[in-house]
Each structure stands twice: as structure tokens, then as C-alpha cells.
Coordinates of N, CA and C and ligand atoms in Angstrom, one line a residue:
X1 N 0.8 -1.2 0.0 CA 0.0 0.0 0.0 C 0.9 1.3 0.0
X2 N 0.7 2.2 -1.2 CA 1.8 3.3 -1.1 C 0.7 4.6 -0.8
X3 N 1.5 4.8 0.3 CA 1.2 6.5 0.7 C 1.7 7.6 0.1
X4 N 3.0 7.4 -0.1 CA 3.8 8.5 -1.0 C 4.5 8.1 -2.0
X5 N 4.8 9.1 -2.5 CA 5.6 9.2 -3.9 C 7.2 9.4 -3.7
X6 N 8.3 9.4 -3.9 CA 9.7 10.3 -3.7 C 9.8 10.0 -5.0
X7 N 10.5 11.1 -6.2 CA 11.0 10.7 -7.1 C 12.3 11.7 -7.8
X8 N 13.0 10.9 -8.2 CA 14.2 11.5 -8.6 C 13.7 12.8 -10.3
X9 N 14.5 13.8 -10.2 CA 14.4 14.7 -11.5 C 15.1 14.5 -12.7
X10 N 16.0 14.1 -12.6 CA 16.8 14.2 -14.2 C 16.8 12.7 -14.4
X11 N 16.0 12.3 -15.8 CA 16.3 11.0 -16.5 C 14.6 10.6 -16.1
X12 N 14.1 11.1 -15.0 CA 12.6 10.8 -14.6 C 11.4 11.5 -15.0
X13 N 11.7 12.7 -14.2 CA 10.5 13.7 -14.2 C 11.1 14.5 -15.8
X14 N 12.0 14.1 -15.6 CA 12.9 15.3 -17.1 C 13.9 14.9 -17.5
X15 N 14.2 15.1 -18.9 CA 15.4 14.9 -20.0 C 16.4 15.3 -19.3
X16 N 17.6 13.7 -19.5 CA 18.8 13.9 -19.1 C 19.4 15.6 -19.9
X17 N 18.9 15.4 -21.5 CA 19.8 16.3 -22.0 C 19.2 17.7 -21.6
X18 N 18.5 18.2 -20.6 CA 17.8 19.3 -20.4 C 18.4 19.6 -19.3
X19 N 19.2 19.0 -18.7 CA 20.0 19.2 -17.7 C 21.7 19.2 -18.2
X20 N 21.8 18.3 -19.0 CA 23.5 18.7 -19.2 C 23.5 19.4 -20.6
X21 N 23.0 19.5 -21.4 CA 22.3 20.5 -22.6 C 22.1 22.3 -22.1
X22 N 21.5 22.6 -21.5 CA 20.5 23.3 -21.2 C 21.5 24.0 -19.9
X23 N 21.1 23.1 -18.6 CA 21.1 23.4 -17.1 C 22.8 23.8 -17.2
X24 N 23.7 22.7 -17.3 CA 25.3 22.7 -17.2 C 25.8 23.5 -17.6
X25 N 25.4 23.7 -18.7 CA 26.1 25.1 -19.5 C 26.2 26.5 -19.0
X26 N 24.9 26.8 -19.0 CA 24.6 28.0 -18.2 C 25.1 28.0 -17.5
X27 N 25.2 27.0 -16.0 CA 25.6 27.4 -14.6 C 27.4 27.5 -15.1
X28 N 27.9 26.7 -16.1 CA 29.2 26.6 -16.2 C 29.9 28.2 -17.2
X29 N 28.7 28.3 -17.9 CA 29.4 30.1 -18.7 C 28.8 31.0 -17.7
X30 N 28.4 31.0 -16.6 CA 28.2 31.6 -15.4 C 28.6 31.9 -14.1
X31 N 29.3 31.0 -13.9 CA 29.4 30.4 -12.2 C 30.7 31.3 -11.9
X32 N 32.0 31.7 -12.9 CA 33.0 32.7 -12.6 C 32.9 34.0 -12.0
X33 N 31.7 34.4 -13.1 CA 31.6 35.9 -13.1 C 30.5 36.2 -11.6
X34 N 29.9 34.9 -11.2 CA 28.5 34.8 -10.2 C 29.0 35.1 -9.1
X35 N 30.6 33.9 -9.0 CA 31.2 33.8 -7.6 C 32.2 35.1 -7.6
X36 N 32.6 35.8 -8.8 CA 33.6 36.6 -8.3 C 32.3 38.0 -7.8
X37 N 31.7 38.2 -8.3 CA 30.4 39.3 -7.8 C 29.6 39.1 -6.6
X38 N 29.5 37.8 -6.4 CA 29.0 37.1 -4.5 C 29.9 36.7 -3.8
X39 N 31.1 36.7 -3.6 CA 31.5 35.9 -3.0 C 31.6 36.4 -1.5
X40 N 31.1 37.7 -1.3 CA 31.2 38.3 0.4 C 29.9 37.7 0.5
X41 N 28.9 37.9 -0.3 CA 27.5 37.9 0.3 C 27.4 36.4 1.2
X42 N 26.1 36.9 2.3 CA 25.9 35.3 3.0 C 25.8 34.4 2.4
X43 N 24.6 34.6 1.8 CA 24.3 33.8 1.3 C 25.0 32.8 0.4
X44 N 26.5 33.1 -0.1 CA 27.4 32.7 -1.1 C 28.8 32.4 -0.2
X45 N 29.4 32.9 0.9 CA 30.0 32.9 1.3 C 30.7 31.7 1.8
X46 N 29.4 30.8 3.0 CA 29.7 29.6 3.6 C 30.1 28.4 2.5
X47 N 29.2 28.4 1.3 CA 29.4 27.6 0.4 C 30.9 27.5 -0.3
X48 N 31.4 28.9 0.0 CA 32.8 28.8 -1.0 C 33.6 28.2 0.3
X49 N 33.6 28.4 1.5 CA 34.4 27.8 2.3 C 33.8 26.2 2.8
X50 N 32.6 25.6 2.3 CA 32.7 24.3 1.5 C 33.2 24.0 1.1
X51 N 33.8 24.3 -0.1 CA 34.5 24.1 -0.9 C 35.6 23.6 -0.8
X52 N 36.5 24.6 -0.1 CA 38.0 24.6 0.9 C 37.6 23.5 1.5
X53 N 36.5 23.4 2.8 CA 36.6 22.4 3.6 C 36.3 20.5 2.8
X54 N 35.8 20.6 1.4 CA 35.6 19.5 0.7 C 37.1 18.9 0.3
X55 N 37.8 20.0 -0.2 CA 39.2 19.3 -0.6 C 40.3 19.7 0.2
X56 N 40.0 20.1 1.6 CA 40.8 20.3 3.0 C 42.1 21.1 2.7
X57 N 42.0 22.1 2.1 CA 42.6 23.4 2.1 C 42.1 24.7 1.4
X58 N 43.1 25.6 2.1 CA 42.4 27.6 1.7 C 42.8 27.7 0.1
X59 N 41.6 27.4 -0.2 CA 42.1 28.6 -1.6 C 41.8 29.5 -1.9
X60 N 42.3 30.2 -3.3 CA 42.0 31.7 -3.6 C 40.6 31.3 -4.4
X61 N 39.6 32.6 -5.0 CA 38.9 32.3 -4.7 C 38.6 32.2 -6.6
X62 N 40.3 32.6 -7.3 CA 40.6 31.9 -8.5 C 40.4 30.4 -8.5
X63 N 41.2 29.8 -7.5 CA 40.8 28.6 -7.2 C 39.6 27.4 -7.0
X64 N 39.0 27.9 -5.9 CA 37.7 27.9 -5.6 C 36.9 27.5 -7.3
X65 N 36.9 28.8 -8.2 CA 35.9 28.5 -9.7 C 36.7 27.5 -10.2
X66 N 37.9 27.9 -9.9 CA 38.6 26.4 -10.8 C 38.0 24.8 -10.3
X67 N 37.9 24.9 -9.0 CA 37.7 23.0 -8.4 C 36.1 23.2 -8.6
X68 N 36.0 24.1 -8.8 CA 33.9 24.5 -9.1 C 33.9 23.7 -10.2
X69 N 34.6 24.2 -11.8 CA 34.1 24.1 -12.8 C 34.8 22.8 -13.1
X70 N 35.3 22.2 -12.3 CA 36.3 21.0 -12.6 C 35.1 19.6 -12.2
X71 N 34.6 20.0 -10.7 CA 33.7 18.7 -10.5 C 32.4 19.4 -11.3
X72 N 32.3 20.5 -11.9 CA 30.9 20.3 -13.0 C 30.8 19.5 -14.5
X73 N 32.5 19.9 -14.6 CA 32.8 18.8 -15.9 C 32.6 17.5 -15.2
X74 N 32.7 17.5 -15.1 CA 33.0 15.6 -14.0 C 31.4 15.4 -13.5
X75 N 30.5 16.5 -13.3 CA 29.2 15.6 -12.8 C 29.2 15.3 -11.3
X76 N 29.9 16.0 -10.2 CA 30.2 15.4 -9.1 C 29.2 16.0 -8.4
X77 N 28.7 15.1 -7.7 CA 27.1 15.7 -7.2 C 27.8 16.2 -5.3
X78 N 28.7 17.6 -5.8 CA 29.3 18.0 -4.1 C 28.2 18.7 -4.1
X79 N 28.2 19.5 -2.5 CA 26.8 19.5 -2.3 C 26.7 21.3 -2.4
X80 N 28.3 22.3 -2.3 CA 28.2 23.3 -2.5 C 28.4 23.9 -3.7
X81 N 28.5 22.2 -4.6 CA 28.3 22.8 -5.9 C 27.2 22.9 -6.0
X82 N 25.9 22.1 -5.7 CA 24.8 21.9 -6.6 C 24.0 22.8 -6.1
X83 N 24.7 23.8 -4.6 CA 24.2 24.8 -4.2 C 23.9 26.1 -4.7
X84 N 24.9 26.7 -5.3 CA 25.7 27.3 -6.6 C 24.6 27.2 -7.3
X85 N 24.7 26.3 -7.9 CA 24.0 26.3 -9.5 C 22.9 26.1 -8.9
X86 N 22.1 26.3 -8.1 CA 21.1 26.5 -8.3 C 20.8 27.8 -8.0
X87 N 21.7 28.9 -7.0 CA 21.4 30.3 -7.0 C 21.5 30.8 -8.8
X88 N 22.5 30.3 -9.4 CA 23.2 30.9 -10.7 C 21.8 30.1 -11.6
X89 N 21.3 29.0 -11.6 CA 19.8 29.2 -12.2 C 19.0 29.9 -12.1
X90 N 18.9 30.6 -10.9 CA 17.4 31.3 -11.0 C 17.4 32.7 -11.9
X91 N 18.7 33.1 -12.0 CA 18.4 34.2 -13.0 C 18.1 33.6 -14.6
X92 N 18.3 32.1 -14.7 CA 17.9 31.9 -16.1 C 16.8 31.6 -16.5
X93 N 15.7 31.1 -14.9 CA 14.8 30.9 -15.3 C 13.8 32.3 -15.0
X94 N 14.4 33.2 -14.0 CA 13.8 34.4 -13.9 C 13.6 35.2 -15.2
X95 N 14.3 35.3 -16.3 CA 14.5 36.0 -17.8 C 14.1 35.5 -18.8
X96 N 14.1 33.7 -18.2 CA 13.0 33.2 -19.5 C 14.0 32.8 -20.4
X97 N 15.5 32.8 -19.9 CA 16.5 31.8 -20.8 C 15.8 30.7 -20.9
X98 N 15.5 29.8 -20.0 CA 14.8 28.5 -20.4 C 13.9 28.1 -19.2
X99 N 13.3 27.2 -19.4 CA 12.1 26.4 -18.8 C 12.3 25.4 -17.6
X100 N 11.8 24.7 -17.0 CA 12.0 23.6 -16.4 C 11.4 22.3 -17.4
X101 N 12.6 21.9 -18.1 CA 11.8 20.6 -18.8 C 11.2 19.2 -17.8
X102 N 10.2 19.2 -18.3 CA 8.9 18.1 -17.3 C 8.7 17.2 -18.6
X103 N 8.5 15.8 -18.7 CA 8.2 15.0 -19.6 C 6.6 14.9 -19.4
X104 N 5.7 15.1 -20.7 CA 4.2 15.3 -20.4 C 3.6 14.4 -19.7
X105 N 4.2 12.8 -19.1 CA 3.9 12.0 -18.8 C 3.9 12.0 -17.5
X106 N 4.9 12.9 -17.0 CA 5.2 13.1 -15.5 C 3.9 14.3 -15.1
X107 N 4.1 14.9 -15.7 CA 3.4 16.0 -15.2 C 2.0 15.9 -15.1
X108 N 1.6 14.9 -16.4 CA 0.2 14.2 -15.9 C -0.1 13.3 -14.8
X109 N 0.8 12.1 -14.5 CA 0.7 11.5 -13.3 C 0.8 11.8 -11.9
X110 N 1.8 12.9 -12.0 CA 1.4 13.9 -10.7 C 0.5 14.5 -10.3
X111 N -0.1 15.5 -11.4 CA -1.3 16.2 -10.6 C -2.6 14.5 -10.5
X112 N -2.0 13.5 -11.1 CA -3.6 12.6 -11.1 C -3.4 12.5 -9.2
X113 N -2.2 11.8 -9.4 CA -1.7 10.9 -8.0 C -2.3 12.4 -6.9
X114 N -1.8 13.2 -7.0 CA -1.8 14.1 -6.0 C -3.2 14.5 -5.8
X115 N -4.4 14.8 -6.9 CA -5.6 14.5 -6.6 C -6.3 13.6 -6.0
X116 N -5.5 12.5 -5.7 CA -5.9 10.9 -5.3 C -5.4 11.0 -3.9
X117 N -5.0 11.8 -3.8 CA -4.6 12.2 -2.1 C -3.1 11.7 -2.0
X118 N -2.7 10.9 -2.7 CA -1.0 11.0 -2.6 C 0.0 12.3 -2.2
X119 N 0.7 11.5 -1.2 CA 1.9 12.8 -0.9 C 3.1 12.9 -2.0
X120 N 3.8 13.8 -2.8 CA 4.7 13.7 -3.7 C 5.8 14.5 -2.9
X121 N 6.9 13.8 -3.2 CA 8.0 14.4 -2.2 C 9.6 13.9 -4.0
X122 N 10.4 15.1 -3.5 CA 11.2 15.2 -4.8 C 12.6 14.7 -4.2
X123 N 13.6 13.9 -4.5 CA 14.4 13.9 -4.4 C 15.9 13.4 -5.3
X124 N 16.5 14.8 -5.2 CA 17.3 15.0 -6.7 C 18.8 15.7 -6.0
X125 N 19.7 15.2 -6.8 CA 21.0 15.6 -6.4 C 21.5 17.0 -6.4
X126 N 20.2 17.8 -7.6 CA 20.5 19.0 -7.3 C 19.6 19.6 -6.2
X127 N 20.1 20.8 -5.4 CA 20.0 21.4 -4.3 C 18.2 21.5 -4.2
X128 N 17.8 21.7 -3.4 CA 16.6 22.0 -3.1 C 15.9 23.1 -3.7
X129 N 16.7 23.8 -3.8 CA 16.2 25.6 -4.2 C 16.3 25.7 -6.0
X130 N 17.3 24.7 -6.2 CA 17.2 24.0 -7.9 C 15.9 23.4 -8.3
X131 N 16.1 22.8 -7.6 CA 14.9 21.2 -7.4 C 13.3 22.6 -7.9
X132 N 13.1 23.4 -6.3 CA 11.6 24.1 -6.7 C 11.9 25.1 -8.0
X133 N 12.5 25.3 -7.9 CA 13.1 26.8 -10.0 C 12.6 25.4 -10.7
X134 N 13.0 24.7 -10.8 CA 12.7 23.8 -12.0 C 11.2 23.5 -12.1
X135 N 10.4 23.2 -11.5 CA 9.4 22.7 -11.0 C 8.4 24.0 -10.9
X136 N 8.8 25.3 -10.8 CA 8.1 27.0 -10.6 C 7.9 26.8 -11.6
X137 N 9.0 26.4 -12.8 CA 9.3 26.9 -14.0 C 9.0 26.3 -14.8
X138 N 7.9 25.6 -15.3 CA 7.6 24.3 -16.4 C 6.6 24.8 -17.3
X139 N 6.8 24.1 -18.6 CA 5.7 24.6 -19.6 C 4.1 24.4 -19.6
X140 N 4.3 23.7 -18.0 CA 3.2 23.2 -17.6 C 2.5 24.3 -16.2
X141 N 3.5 25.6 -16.2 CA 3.0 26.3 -15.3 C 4.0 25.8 -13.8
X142 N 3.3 26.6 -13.3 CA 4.3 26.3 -11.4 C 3.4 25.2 -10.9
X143 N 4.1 24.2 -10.6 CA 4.0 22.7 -10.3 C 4.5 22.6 -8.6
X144 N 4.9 23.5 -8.2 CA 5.2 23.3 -6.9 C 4.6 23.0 -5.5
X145 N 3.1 23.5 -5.9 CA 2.0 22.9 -4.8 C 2.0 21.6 -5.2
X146 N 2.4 20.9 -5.9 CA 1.9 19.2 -6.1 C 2.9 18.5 -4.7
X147 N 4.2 19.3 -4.5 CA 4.7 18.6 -3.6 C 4.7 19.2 -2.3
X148 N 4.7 18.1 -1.8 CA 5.0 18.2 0.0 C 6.5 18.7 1.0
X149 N 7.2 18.1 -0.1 CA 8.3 18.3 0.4 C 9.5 18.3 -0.3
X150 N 10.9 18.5 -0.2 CA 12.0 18.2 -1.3 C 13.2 17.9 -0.4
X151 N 14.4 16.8 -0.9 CA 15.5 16.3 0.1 C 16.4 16.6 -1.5
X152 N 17.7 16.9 -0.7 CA 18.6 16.8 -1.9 C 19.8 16.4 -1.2
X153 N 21.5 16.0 -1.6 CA 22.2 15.8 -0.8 C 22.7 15.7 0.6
X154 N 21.8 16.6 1.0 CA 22.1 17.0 2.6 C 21.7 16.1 3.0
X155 N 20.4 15.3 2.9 CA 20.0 14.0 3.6 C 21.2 13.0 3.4
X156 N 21.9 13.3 2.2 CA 22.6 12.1 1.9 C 22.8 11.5 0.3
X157 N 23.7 10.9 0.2 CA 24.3 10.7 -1.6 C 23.2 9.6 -1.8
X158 N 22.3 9.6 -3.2 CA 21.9 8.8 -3.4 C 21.5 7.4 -4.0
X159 N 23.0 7.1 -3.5 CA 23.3 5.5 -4.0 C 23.3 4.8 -2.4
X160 N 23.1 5.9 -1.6 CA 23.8 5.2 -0.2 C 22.1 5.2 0.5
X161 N 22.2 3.7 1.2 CA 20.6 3.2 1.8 C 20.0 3.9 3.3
X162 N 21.3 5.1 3.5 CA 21.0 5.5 4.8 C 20.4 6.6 4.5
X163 N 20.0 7.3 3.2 CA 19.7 8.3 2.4 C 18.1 8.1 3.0
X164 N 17.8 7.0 2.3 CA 16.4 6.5 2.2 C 16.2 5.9 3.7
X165 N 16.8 6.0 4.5 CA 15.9 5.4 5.8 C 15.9 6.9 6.4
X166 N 17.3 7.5 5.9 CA 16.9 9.3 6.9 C 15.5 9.8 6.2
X167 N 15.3 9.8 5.0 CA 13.7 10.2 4.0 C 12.6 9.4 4.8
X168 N 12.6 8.4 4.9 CA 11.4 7.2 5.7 C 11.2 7.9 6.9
X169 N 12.5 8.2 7.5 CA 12.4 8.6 9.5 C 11.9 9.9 9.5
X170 N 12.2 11.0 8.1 CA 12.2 12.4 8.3 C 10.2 12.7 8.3
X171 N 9.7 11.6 7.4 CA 8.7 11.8 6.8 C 7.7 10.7 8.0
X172 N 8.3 9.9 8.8 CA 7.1 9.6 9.5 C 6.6 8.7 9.1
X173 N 7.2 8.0 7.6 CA 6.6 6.6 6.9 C 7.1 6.0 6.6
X174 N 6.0 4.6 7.1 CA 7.1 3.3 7.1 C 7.8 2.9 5.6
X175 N 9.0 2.9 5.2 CA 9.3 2.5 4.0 C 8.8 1.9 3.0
X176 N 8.2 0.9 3.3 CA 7.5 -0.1 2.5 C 6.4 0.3 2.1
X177 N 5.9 1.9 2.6 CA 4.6 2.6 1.9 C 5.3 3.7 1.0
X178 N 6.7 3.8 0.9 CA 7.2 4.6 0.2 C 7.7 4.3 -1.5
X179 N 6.9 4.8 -2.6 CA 8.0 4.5 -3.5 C 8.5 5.4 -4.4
X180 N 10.3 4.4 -4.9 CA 10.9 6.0 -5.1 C 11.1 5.8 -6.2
X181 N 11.2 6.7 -7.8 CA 11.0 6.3 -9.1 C 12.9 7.3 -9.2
X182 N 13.5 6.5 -10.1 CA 14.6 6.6 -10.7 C 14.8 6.6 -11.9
X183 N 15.7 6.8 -12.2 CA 16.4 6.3 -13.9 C 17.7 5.3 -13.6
X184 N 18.3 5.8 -12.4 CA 19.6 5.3 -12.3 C 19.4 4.1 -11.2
X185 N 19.7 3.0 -11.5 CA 19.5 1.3 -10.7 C 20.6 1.7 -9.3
X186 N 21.4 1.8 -9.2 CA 22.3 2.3 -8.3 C 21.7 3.1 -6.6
X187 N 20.5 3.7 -7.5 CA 19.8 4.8 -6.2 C 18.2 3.7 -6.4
X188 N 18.1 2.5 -6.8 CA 17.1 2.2 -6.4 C 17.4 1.0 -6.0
X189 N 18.3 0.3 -5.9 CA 19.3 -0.5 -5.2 C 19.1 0.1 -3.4
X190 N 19.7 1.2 -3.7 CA 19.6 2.0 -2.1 C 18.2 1.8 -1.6
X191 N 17.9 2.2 -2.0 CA 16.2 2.4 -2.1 C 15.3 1.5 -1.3
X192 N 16.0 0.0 -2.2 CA 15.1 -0.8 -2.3 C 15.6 -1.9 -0.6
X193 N 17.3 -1.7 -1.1 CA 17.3 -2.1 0.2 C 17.3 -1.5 1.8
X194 N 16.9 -0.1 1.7 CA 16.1 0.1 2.9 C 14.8 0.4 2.8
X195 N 14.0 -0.7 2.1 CA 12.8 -1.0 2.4 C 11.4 -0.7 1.5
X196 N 12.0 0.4 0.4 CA 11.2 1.3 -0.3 C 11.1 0.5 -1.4
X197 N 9.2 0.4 -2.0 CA 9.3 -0.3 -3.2 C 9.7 1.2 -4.3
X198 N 10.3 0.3 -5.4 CA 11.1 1.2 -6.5 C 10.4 0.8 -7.8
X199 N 10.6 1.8 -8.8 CA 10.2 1.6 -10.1 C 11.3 2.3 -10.9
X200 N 11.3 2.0 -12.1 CA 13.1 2.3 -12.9 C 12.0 3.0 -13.8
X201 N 12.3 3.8 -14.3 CA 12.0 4.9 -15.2 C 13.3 5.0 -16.7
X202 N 12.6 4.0 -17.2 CA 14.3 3.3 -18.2 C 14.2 4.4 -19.4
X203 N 13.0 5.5 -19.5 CA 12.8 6.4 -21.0 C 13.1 5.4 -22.1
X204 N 14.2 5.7 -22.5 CA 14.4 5.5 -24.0 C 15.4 4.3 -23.8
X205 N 15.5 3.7 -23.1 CA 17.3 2.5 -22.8 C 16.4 1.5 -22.7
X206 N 17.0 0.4 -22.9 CA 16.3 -1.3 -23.2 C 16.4 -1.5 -21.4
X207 N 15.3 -1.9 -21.3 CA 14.8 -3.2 -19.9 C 16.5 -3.9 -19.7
X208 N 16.6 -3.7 -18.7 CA 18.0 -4.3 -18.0 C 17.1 -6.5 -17.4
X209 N 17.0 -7.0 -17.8 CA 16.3 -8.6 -17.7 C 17.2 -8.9 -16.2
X210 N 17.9 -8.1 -15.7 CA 18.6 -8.7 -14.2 C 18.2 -8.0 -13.3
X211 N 17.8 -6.5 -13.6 CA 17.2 -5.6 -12.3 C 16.3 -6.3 -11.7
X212 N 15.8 -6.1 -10.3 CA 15.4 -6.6 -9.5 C 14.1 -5.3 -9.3
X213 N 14.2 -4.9 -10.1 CA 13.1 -3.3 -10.1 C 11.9 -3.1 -11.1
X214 N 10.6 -3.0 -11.1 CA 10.0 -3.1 -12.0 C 10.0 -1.9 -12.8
X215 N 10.1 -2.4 -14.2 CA 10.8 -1.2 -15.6 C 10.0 -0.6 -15.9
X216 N 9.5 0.7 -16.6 CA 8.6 1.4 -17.2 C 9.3 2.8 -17.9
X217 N 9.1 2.6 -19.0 CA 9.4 3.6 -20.1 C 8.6 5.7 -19.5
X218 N 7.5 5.1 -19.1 CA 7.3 6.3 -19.0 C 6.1 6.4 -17.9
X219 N 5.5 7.3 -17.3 CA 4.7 7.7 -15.9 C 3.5 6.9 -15.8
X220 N 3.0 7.3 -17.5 CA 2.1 6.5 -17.6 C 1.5 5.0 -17.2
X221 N 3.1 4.7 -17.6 CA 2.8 3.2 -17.0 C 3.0 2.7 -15.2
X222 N 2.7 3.7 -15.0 CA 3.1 3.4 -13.3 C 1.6 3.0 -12.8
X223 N 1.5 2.1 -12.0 CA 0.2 1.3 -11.4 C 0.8 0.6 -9.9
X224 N 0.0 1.1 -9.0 CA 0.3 0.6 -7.3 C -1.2 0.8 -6.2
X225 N -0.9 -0.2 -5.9 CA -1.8 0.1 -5.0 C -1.7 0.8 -3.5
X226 N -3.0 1.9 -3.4 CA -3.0 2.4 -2.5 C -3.8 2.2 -1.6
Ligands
LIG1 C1 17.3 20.2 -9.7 S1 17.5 19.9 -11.3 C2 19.2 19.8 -11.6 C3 19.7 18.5 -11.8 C4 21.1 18.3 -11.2 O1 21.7 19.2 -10.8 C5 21.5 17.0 -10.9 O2 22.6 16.8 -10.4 C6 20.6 15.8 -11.3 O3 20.5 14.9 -10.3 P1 19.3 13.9 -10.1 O4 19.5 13.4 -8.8 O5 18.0 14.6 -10.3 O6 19.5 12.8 -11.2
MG2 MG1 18.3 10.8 -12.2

């Protein structure tokens, strides 16, 4: 019997390439000129000495955009990077540089689920404050009342199963009424083994015949009982 929803954003709710296409770029022809113009502000400050404290020494703050743009080429889900980029998004989606890409399939099975009294809860490697811009910002209008709540790194990396039992404990529900929709088998591996039933969101890639996850191309095909 599932009570709630968790589901991952890129590869799920939305195009891989709409994130490393689209999202990457921007934050990466951005992120120099962002951090050398914020870097006193509060709000920007602690994060750059993240930074220092992630690879355990002071740098300049030349430095700093350097190990910035180095784990963006690389994809490294640190957590004051994906904090960053999501301040350095909102001016793109505030201007109307681009959208929050939603796959029509997602966006339909959310508002059904969420009329059906399901709780939808988001969890995505990028930062929280990324996570709602994306979701304000869809061609489907602001989507953000659909959810209840959003986790991003801070709970925890999400290949690791202590992720998903801090989400189960944070939220007050027993795991096994939880399920968490992915792209990547790795974070539903986690998932699955602390307790949460999982569904693989495979888009466009062939059925994996070994996962231990039931497969579905797209939202539509999602069916559980509640
Ligand atoms: C909040 S959308 C930006 C996506 C992002 O930065 C990222 O690292 C994608 O991670 P996910 O866990 O959604 O696959
Ligand atoms: Mg994903």
C-alpha cells in the first residue's frame, strides 16, 4: 500500500539532455563571473568555504571557480556545488532563458496521483532551491503545490541506503509505503534495500532482464496500489 511518492528529477521527471544540454552550460558560462560578484554575500560565502573544507585546504577564490568548474565537468554531485548552481539558475529561469523541462507523462501523473490524495515528495542531487526553480518553472505552469516536500544531498548521496531510511524517518513513513522512481538502478538498489518499493524509469534504454526493479518507459505506465 503506497502512501507517498519520492522521485528522482533528471532521467525521470525530465530529459537527461535538459540538464546537461541546457542546465550545465549555463551554470558553467556563469558560475565565474557569479562567484567573483558574490563571494562576500551570505548567502554565497559559507558555500565557497565548503568548498576549501571538501578538498581540506584555503584557496584563492581563482581557485575555488577552478575546483567549481572542474567537479561540473565531472558531474560530481558536491553539495556546494549543486548549491551554486542552483542560485546561478534562477536568473535563467527568472529571464526566460529556459524552462524547467517536465516530460508530459510526468506531469500528468502527478497532478492525477496528487488529486488521489498521494503525498509527492522530490528527491534530486541537485540542491533544493534548484529542485523548486525547476518545477516554478515548467511549460506546464508552477508545479510546486503538487509537492509536499523536497530532500537533496544534505540527507545524503543517493546511492547510499542511509539516504532513504533518513527520507522514511524524516517523513514519519514506514518505508515499504514509500515508493521512489529513478532512472539510475544504483539509487534504487539503495532504495530498495532500505525497504522502499522502486520503479526504474528506463525512458528510451532497453529493460536491464537482471534488475530486480519493475521497468517502465514512462509515468504513464506506473500502477500501485494504495
Ligand atoms: C534540480 S535539477 C538539476 C539536476 C542536477 O543538478 C542533478 O545533479 C541531477 O541529479 P538527479 O539526482 O535529479 O538525477
Ligand atoms: Mg536521475
Amino acid at each position: 500500500m503506497i502512501k507517498a511518492i519520492v522521485t528522482d528529477i533528471e532521467g525521470t521527471t525530465s530529459s537527461i539532455l535538459f540538464v546537461k544540454d541546457v542546465l550545465f552550460p549555463y551554470a558553467r558560462a556563469n558560475l565565474p563571473g557569479f562567484i567573483r560578484s558574490h563571494e562576500n554575500e551570505p548567502q554565497v560565502k559559507p558555500l565557497l568555504e565548503d568548498v576549501c573544507k571538501e578538498v581540506g585546504s584555503e584557496l584563492s577564490t581563482e581557485q575555488i571557480i577552478a575546483q567549481l568548474i572542474q567537479w561540473l565537468d565531472e558531474d560530481k554531485k558536491v553539495t556546494p556545488l549543486k548549491s551554486l548552481q542552483g542560485l546561478i539558475w534562477e536568473a535563467g529561469y527568472r529571464q526566460g532563458d529556459f524552462k524547467g523541462h517536465l516530460y508530459a507523462d510526468a506531469a500528468e501523473k502527478l497532478k492525477e496521483w496528487k488529486a488521489n490524495g498521494l503525498d509527492l515528495y522530490v528527491y534530486s542531487s541537485g540542491s533544493v532551491y534548484a529542485q523548486k526553480l525547476l518545477f516554478a518553472h515548467t511549460e506546464y505552469g508552477d508545479l510546486t503545490p503538487l509537492f509536499s516536500g523536497y530532500f537533496d544531498t544534505h540527507i545524503g548521496g543517493k546511492k547510499e541506503q542511509q539516504s532513504y531510511r533518513n527520507i522514511a524517518a524524516q517523513l514519519a513513513i514506514p518505508a515499504n509505503q514509500l515508493l521512489f522512481l529513478s532512472d539510475i538502478k544504483e539509487e534504487l538498489d539503495a532504495a530498495k534495500a532500505a525497504g522502499f518499493e522502486t520503479i526504474w524509469l528506463t525512458r528510451d534504454n532497453a529493460p536491464d532482464p537482471q534488475a530486480e526493479h519493475r521497468q517502465v518507459n514512462s509515468f504513464a505506465q506506473i500502477s500501485f496500489a494504495t
